[in-house]
Amino acid sequence: MKAAAVDTARCGIVVIGRNEGERLRRSLTSAVASGCPVVYVDSRSTDDSVMVAKELGAEVVELDVAAKLSAALARHTGALAMMAAHPAVQYLQFIDGDCVLSSGWIERSVAALDADISLVAVCGFRREAEPRRNVFHRVVSIEWQLGGVGDVDAFGGDVMIRASAYRAAGGYNPTVVAGEDPDLSSRLRSGGGRLERLDGIATTHDIAMHSVKQWWKRAERGGYGGALVADLHRHTDRLYWHETKRSLLWGGVAPLVALVALRFTRIPLLLVAAKYALSTVRAARGATGHDLRFIDRAAWGVSCVAASVPGAIGAARYLLEARRGRQPHIIEYK
């Protein structure tokens, strides 16, 4: 069924990016085509991102050279700029500069928020543009399709949020350099709002990942962000608390103990290897998506288990920095 037309003045689109190249042009083209006002926030790109955004008709905000960069800072800066320039905006659609909005997504999201005042944010699924480009794209393609539809505890970076709820929750926290979406999700829910995933593709994404180093850094960033969010919410909903403890145990403590114990016995190493093998099989069986082949499921299973090591390193790094009173820092993988 074709989505109803939307009063484009009611929805504003915030796009963030840094050196996204041609991907940004595709992203902004899809956003501008919606007819909604578009704000592009640039995180000190060294390519022609700002020029491209202006050519396509987006309002451009460039982050200050002294600012500590993060996706949360970019999104929050864009949201404030959007609400100030377009006070009639009721809904804020956030997307990253490596994503393209799906046709009809804006209309469908607005309709869902219009229909239920208790709903404060809606998201959909991402689709990887070229899932068969390499093993890393296969893995990420499966990741985007995990989870069901209906009420969710957290959303990702492609989300439409009710502007009034965004203000009430305080918006994205610029100091949260990783895990910014679960953090905001938690605060929106604590205010009594519901988050919902709609059954449909919200954006098409291009991760452009080509190396083990990129994969490793992304996994490390995930562990770092999980520990940061767990720390922030340790006295409330304990978000990511159990996940962080599990990551530290099986990605850090267990393999280290097994390696140290090799001097005396192989049993701990065999137990850890058995745990890894079982977890790989479980993850592979739990992979969801269309037309998945054995190699896709195997890659996903191996990636999930292998990622526990850089994930544990990221979590440990955050905890050490927090203990020493250091400010969180961004981990880039692109």
Coordinates of N, CA, C and O in Angstrom, one line a residue, residues 16 71-72 75 94 96 126 153-159 161 172-173 176-189 195 221 229 233 239-240:
I16 N 24.8 13.0 9.1 CA 26.2 13.3 9.6 C 27.2 12.6 8.8 O 26.9 11.5 8.2
A71 N 29.9 10.8 16.9 CA 28.6 10.7 16.2 C 27.6 11.4 17.0 O 26.7 12.1 16.5
A72 N 27.6 11.3 18.4 CA 26.6 11.9 19.2 C 26.7 13.4 19.1 O 25.7 14.1 19.1
R75 N 25.2 14.4 15.7 CA 23.8 14.3 15.7 C 23.1 15.4 16.5 O 22.1 15.9 16.1
F94 N 17.3 10.8 11.8 CA 18.8 10.8 11.7 C 19.2 9.7 10.8 O 18.7 8.5 10.8
D96 N 23.2 8.3 8.8 CA 24.6 8.5 8.6 C 24.9 8.7 7.1 O 24.1 8.3 6.3
R126 N 18.4 -2.0 8.4 CA 19.3 -1.6 7.4 C 19.6 -2.7 6.4 O 19.4 -3.9 6.8
D153 N 14.3 -2.3 22.8 CA 15.0 -1.5 23.9 C 15.9 -0.4 23.4 O 16.1 0.6 24.1
A154 N 16.4 -0.6 22.1 CA 17.3 0.4 21.6 C 17.2 0.4 20.1 O 16.9 -0.6 19.5
F155 N 17.6 1.5 19.5 CA 17.7 1.7 18.1 C 19.1 2.0 17.7 O 20.0 2.2 18.5
G156 N 19.4 2.0 16.3 CA 20.7 2.3 15.8 C 20.7 3.8 15.3 O 19.8 4.6 15.7
G157 N 21.6 4.1 14.5 CA 21.8 5.5 14.0 C 20.7 6.0 13.1 O 20.6 7.2 12.9
D158 N 20.0 5.1 12.4 CA 19.0 5.4 11.5 C 17.6 5.4 12.2 O 17.1 4.3 12.3
V159 N 17.1 6.5 12.7 CA 15.9 6.5 13.5 C 15.2 7.8 13.4 O 15.8 8.8 13.1
I161 N 12.8 10.3 15.6 CA 12.5 10.5 17.0 C 11.5 11.7 17.0 O 11.7 12.7 16.4
Y172 N 21.1 13.5 22.2 CA 22.3 12.7 22.2 C 23.3 13.4 23.1 O 23.4 14.6 23.2
N173 N 24.0 12.6 23.9 CA 25.0 13.1 24.8 C 26.4 13.2 24.1 O 26.9 12.1 23.8
V176 N 29.3 10.9 24.9 CA 29.3 9.4 24.7 C 29.8 9.1 23.3 O 29.2 9.3 22.3
V177 N 31.1 8.7 23.3 CA 31.8 8.6 22.0 C 31.5 7.3 21.3 O 31.9 7.1 20.1
A178 N 30.8 6.4 21.9 CA 30.4 5.1 21.4 C 29.3 4.6 22.2 O 29.2 4.8 23.4
G179 N 28.3 3.9 21.5 CA 27.1 3.5 22.2 C 26.1 4.6 22.5 O 25.3 4.5 23.4
E180 N 26.2 5.7 21.7 CA 25.3 6.8 21.8 C 23.9 6.5 21.6 O 23.0 7.1 22.2
D181 N 23.6 5.6 20.7 CA 22.2 5.3 20.4 C 21.5 4.5 21.5 O 20.4 4.9 21.9
P182 N 22.1 3.4 22.1 CA 21.5 2.8 23.2 C 21.3 3.7 24.4 O 20.4 3.6 25.2
D183 N 22.3 4.6 24.6 CA 22.2 5.6 25.7 C 21.0 6.5 25.6 O 20.2 6.6 26.5
L184 N 20.8 7.0 24.4 CA 19.6 7.9 24.2 C 18.3 7.0 24.3 O 17.3 7.5 24.8
S185 N 18.4 5.8 23.7 CA 17.2 4.9 23.8 C 16.8 4.7 25.2 O 15.6 4.8 25.6
S186 N 17.7 4.5 26.1 CA 17.4 4.2 27.5 C 16.8 5.4 28.1 O 15.8 5.3 28.9
R187 N 17.3 6.6 27.8 CA 16.7 7.8 28.4 C 15.3 8.1 27.9 O 14.5 8.6 28.6
L188 N 15.1 7.8 26.6 CA 13.7 8.0 26.1 C 12.8 7.0 26.7 O 11.6 7.4 27.0
R189 N 13.2 5.8 27.0 CA 12.3 4.8 27.6 C 12.1 5.2 29.1 O 11.0 5.0 29.6
L195 N 9.7 2.6 22.0 CA 10.5 2.5 20.8 C 10.0 1.3 20.0 O 9.8 0.3 20.5
R221 N 35.7 -1.0 19.2 CA 34.8 0.2 19.4 C 33.5 -0.3 20.1 O 32.9 0.4 21.0
V229 N 28.5 2.7 28.1 CA 27.0 2.7 28.4 C 26.7 2.0 29.6 O 25.8 2.4 30.4
H233 N 24.8 3.7 32.9 CA 23.5 3.2 33.3 C 23.5 2.1 34.4 O 22.6 1.4 34.6
L239 N 22.0 -1.2 31.4 CA 22.1 -1.5 30.0 C 23.5 -1.9 29.7 O 24.5 -1.3 30.1
Y240 N 23.6 -3.0 28.9 CA 24.9 -3.6 28.5 C 25.8 -4.1 29.6 O 26.9 -4.4 29.4

